[in-house]
mmCIF file of C-alpha atoms in Angstrom:
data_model
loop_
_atom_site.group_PDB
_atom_site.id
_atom_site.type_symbol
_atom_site.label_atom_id
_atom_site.label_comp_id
_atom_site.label_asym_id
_atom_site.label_seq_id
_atom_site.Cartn_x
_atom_site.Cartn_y
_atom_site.Cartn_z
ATOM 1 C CA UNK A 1 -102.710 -0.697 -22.939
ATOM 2 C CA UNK A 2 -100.114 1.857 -23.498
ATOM 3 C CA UNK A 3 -97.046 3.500 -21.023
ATOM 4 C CA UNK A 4 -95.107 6.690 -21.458
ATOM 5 C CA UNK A 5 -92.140 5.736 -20.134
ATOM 6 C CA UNK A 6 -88.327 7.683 -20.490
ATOM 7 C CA UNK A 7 -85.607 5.448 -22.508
ATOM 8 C CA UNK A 8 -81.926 6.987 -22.757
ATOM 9 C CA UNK A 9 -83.435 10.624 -21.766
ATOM 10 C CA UNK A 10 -86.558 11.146 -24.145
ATOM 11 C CA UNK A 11 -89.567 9.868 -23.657
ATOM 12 C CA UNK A 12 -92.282 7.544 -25.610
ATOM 13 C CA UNK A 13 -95.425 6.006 -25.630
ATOM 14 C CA UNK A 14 -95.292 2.526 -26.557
ATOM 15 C CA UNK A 15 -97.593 -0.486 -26.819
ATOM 16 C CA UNK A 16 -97.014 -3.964 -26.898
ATOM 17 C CA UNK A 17 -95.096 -5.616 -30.137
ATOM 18 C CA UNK A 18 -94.465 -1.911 -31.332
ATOM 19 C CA UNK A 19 -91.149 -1.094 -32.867
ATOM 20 C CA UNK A 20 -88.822 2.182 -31.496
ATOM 21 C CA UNK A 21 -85.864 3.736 -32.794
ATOM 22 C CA UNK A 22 -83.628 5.255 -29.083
ATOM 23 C CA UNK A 23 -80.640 6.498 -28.390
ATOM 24 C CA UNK A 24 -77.685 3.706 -28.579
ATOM 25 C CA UNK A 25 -78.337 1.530 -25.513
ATOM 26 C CA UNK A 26 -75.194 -0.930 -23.938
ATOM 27 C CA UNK A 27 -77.107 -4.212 -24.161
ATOM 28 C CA UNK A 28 -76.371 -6.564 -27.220
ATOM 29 C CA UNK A 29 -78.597 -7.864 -29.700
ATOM 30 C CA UNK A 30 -81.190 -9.932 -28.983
ATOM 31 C CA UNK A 31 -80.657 -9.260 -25.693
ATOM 32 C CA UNK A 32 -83.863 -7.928 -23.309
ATOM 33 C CA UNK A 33 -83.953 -4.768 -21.342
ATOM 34 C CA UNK A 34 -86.059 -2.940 -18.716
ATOM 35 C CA UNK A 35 -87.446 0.532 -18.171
ATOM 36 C CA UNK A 36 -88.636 1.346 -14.541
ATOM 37 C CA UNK A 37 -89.247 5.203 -15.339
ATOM 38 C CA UNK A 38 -92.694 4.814 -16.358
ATOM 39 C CA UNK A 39 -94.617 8.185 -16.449
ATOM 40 C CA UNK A 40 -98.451 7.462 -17.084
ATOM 41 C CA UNK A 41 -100.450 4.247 -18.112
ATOM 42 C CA UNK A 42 -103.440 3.974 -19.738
ATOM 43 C CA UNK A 43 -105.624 1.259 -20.514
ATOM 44 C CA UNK A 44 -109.235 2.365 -22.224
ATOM 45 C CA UNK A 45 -110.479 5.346 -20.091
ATOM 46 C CA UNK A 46 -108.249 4.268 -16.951
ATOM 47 C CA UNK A 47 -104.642 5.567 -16.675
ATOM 48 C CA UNK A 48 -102.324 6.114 -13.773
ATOM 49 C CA UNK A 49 -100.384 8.563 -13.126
ATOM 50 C CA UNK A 50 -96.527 8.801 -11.654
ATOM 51 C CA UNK A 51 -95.516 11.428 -9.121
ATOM 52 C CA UNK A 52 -92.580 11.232 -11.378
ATOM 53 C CA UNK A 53 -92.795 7.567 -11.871
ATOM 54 C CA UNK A 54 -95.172 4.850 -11.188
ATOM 55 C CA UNK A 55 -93.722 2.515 -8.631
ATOM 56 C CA UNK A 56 -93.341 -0.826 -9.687
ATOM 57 C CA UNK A 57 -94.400 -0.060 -13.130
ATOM 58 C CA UNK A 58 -91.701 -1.415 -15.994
ATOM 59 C CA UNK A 59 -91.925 -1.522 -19.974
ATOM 60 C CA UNK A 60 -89.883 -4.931 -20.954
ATOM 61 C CA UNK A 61 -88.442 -4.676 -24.755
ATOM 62 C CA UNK A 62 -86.017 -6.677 -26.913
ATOM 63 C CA UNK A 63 -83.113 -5.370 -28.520
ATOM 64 C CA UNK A 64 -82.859 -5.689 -32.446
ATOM 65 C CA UNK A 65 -80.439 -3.895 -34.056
ATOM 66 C CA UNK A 66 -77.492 -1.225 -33.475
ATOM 67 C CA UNK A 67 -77.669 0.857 -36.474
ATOM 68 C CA UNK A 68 -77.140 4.882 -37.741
ATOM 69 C CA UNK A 69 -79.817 6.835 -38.317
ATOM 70 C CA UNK A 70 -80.368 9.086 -41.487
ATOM 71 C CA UNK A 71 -77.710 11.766 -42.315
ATOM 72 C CA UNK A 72 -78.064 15.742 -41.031
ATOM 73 C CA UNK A 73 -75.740 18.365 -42.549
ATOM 74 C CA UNK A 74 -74.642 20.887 -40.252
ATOM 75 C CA UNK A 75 -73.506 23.901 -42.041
ATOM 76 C CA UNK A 76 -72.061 26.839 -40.072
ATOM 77 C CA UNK A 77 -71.659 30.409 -41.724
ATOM 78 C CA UNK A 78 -70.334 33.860 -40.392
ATOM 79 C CA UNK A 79 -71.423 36.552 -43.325
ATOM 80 C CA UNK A 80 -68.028 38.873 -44.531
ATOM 81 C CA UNK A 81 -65.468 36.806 -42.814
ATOM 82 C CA UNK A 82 -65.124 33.791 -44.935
ATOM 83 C CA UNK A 83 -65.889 31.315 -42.651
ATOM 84 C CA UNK A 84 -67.866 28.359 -43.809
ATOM 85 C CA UNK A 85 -67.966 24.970 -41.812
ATOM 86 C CA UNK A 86 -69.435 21.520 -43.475
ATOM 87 C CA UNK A 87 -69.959 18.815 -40.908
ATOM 88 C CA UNK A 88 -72.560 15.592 -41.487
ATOM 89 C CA UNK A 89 -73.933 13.877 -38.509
ATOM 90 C CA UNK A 90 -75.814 9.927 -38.076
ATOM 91 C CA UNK A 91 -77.200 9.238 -34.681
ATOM 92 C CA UNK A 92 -76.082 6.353 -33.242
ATOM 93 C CA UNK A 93 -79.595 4.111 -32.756
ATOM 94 C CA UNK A 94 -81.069 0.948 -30.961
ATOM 95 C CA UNK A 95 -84.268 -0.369 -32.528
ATOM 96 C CA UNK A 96 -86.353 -2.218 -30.187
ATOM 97 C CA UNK A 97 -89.345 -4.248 -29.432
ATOM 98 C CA UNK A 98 -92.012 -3.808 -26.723
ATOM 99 C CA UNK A 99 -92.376 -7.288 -25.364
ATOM 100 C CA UNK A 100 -94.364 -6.301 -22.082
ATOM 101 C CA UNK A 101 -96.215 -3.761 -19.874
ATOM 102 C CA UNK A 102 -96.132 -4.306 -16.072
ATOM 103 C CA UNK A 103 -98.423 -1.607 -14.470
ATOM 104 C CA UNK A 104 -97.224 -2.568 -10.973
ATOM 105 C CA UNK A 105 -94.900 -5.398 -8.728
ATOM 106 C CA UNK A 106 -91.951 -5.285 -11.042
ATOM 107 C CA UNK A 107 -88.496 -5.874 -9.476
ATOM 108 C CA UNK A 108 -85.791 -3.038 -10.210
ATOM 109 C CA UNK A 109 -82.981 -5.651 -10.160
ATOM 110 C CA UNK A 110 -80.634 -3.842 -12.628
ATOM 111 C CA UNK A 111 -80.158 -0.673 -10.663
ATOM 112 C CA UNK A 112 -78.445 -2.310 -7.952
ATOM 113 C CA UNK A 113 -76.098 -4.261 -10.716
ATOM 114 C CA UNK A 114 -75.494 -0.872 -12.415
ATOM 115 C CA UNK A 115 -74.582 0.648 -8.911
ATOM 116 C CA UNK A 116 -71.967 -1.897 -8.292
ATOM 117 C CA UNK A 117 -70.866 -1.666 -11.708
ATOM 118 C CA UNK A 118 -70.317 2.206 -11.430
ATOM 119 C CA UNK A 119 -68.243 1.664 -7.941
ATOM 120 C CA UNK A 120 -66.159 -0.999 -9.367
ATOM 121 C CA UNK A 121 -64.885 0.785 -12.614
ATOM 122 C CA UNK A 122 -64.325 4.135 -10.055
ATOM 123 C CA UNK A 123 -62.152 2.035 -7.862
ATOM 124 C CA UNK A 124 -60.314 0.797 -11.522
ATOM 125 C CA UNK A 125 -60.319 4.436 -12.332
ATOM 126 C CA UNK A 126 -58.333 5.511 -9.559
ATOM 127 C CA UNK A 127 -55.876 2.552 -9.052
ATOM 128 C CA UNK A 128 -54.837 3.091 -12.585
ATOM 129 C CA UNK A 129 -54.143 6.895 -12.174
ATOM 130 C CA UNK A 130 -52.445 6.429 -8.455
ATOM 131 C CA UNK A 131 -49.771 4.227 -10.642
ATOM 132 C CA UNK A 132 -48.247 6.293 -13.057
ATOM 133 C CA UNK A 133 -48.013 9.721 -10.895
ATOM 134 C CA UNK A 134 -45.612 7.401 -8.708
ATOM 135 C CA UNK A 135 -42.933 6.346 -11.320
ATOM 136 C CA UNK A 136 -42.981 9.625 -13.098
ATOM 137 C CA UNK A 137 -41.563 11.498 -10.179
ATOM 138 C CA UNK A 138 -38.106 10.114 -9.859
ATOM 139 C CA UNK A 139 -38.403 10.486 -13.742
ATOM 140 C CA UNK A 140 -38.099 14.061 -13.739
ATOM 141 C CA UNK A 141 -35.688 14.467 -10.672
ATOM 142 C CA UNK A 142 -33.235 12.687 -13.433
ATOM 143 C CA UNK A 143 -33.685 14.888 -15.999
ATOM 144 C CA UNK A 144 -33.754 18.281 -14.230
ATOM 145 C CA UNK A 145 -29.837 18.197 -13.286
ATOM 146 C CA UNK A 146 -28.217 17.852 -16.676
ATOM 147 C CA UNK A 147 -30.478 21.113 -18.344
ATOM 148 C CA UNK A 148 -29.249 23.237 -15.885
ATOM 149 C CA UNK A 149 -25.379 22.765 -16.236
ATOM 150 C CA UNK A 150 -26.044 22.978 -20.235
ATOM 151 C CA UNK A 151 -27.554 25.939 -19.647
ATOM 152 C CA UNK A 152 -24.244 27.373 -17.839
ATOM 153 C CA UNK A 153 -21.822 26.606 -19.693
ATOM 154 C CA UNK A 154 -23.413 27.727 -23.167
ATOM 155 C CA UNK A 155 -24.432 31.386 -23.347
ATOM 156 C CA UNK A 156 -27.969 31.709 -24.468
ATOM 157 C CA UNK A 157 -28.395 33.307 -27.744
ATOM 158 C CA UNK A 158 -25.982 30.739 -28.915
ATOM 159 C CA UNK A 159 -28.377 27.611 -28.228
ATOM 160 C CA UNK A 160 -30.808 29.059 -29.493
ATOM 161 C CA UNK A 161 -29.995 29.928 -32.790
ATOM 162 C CA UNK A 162 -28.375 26.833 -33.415
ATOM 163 C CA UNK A 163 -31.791 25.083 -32.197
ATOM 164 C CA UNK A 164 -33.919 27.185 -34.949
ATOM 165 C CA UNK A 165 -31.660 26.555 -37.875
ATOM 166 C CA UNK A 166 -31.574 22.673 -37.036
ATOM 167 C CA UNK A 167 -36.017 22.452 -36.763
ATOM 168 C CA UNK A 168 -36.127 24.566 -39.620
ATOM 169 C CA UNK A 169 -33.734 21.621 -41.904
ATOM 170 C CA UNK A 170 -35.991 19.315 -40.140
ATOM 171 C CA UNK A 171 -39.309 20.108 -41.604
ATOM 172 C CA UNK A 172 -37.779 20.871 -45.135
ATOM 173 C CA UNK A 173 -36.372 17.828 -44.967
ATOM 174 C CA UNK A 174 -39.643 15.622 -43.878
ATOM 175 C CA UNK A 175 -41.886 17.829 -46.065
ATOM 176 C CA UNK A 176 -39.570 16.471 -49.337
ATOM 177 C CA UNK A 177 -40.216 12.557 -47.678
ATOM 178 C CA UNK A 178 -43.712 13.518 -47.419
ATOM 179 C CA UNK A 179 -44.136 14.415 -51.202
ATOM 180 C CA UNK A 180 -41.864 11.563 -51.900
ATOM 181 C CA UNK A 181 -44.376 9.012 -50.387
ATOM 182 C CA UNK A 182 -47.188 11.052 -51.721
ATOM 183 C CA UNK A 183 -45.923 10.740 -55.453
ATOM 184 C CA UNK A 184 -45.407 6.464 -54.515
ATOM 185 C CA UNK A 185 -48.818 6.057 -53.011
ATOM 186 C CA UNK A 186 -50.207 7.694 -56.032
ATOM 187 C CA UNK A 187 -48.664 5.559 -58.114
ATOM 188 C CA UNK A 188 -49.834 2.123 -56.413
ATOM 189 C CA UNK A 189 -53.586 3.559 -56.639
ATOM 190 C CA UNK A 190 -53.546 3.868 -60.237
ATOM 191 C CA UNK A 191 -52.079 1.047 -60.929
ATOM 192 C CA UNK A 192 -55.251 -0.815 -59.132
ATOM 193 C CA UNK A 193 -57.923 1.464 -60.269
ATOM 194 C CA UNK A 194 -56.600 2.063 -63.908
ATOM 195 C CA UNK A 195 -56.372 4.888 -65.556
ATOM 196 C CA UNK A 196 -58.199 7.515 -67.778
ATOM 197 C CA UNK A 197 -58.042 10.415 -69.870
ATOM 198 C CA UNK A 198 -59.175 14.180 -69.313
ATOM 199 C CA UNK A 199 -61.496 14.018 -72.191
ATOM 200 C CA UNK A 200 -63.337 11.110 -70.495
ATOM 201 C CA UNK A 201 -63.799 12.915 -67.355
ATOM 202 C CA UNK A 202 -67.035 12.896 -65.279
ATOM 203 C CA UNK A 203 -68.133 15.256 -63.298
ATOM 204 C CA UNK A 204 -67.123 14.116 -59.679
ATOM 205 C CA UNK A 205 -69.229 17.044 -57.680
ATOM 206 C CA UNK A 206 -72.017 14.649 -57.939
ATOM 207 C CA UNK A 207 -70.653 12.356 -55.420
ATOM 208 C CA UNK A 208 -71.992 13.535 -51.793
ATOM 209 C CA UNK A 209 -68.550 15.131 -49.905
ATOM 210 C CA UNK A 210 -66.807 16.225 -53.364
ATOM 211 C CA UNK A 211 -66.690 19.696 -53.985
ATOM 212 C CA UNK A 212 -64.896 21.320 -56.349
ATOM 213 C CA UNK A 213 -61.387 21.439 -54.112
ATOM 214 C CA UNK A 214 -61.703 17.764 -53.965
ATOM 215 C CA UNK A 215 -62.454 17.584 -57.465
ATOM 216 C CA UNK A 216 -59.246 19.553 -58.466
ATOM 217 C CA UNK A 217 -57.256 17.665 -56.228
ATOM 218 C CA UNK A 218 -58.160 13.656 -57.633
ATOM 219 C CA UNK A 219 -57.631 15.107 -60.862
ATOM 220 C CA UNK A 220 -54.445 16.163 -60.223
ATOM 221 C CA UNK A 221 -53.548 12.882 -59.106
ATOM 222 C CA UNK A 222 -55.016 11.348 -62.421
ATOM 223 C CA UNK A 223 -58.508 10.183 -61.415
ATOM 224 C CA UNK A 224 -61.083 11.594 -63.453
ATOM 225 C CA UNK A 225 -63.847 8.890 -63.768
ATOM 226 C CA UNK A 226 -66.729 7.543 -61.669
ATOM 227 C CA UNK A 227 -65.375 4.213 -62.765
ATOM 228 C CA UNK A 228 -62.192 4.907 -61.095
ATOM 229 C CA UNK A 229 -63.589 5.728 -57.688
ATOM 230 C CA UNK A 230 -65.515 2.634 -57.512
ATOM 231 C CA UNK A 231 -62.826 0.623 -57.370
ATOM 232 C CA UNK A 232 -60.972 1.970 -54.743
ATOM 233 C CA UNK A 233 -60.412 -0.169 -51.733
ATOM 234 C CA UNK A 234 -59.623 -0.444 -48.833
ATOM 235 C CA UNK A 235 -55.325 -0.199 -49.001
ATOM 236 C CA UNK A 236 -55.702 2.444 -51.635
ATOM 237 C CA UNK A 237 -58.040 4.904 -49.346
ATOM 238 C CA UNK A 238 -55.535 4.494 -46.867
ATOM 239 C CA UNK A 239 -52.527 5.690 -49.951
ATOM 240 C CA UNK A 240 -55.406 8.587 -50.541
ATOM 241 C CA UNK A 241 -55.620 9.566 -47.022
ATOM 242 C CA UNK A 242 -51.964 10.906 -47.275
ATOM 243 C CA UNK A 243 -52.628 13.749 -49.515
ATOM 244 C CA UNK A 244 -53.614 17.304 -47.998
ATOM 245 C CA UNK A 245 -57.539 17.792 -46.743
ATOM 246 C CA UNK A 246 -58.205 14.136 -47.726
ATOM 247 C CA UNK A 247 -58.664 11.227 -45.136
ATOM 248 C CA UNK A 248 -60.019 7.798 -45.122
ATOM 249 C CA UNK A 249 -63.218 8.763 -42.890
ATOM 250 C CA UNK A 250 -64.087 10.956 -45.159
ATOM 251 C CA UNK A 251 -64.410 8.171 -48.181
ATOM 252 C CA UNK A 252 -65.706 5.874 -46.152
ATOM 253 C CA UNK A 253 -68.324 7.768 -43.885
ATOM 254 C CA UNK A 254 -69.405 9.568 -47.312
ATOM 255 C CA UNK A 255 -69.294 6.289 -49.057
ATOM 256 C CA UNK A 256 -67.933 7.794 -52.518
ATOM 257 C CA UNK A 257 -67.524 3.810 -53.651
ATOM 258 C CA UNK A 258 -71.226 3.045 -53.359
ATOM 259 C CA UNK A 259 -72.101 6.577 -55.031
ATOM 260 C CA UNK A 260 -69.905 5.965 -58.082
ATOM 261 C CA UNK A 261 -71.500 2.642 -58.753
ATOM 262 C CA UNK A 262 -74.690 4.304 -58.615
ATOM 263 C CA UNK A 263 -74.221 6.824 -60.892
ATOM 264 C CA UNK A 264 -72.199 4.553 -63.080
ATOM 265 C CA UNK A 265 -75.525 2.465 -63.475
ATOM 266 C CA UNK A 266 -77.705 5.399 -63.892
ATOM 267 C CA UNK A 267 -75.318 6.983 -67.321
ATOM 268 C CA UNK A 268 -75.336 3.489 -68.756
#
């Protein structure tokens, strides 16, 4: 016996004890879970057919595992104006078991829950934003009188000049603690990953999510090796993250530690 039945918007035809790979479901593993919209079921040269779905049909599975599926580059281009866009993508999955095929007499139990659920979080969702538009109002009543006798007693072109000269000391001034804190962190990552010379470099573009920018930049900072980048952890991606086009995600999603280790096997 088999079923086509729809799970989280696509649709499949399963079989009993058969293993599928859907769309990140809500139910915890180990957990069971029911699908009413069955399409067709056959069994040998009989099937029957839903007008869209079989009533009181329902495919019973098991839930395994929450997992990522297999990486997919999206690469955008626009030729002669220089724009290029790199993006990776994993699917979030739900592997399951088909435990049972009911071709009629099944109770649809969890619509009703999910109904009640969905009225329940609305009602949340609107006591929650009711609150806050209250106590904001008498807020901005507050705040509205004192701009306006600023604003009279100080001719305008006055304000704001002074205004631009003081945000323009303020960003010099936290772009120099910026680089301070840069040149710190920098200093706290070598120290736990060790250093290395030029001459021993290796060449870091092999790592998935280095290019040649990246490259530039971690050699700049001192790291050359694969050896270095493998011992990276978790405090020191965070010390990394605060340098320009570089962020912990991106180490961690692209897994640059597990890469160097490979290819640090494969040269010995």
């Amino acid at each position: 016996m088999y079923a086509i039945v729809e799970i989280a918007g696509q649709q499949f035809k399963v079989e009993k004890d058969q293993k599928v790979f859907v769309h990140r479901l809500a139910t915890e593993e180990g957990k069971t879970v029911s699908f009413d919209n069955v399409l067709l079921i056959g069994d040998g040269d009989k099937f029957t057919l839903g007008a869209p779905a079989i009533d009181g049909a329902q495919v019973g599975a098991k839930v395994l595992s929450h997992l990522k599926g297999d990486k997919v580059i999206v690469f955008k281009k626009k030729r002669r104006k220089g724009y290029r866009v790199k993006n990776g993508h994993r699917q979030a999955l739900t592997e399951i078991v088909i435990e049972s095929i009911v071709a009629s007499g099944a109770v649809k139990a969890t619509k009703a829950e999910n109904k009640g659920a969905v009225k329940a979080t609305k009602e949340t969702a609107k006591a929650d934003k009711a609150k806050p538009a209250k106590a904001e109002k008498p807020a901005k009543a507050e705040k509205a009188a004192p701009v306006k006798e600023v604003k009279k007693a100080e001719p305008k072109n006055a304000v704001k000049k002074e205004v631009e000269v003081s945000e323009n000391l303020v960003t010099r001034a936290e772009h120099r603690a910026e680089d301070a804190n840069v040149e710190i962190n920098i200093d706290k990552v070598l120290h736990s990953i060790g250093t290395a010379l030029k001459a021993d470099a290796d060449d870091l573009k092999l790592i998935n999510g280095i290019g040649p920018v990246y490259e530039e930049k971690l050699n700049e900072l001192g790291i050359y090796t694969f050896e270095q980048i493998s011992k990276l952890k978790a405090a020191d991606r965070e010390e990394l993250s605060a340098i320009d086009g570089i962020t912990r995600e991106k180490i961690e999603s692209d897994e640059w530690v597990k890469q160097a280790k490979a290819l640090l096997k494969d040269k010995k």
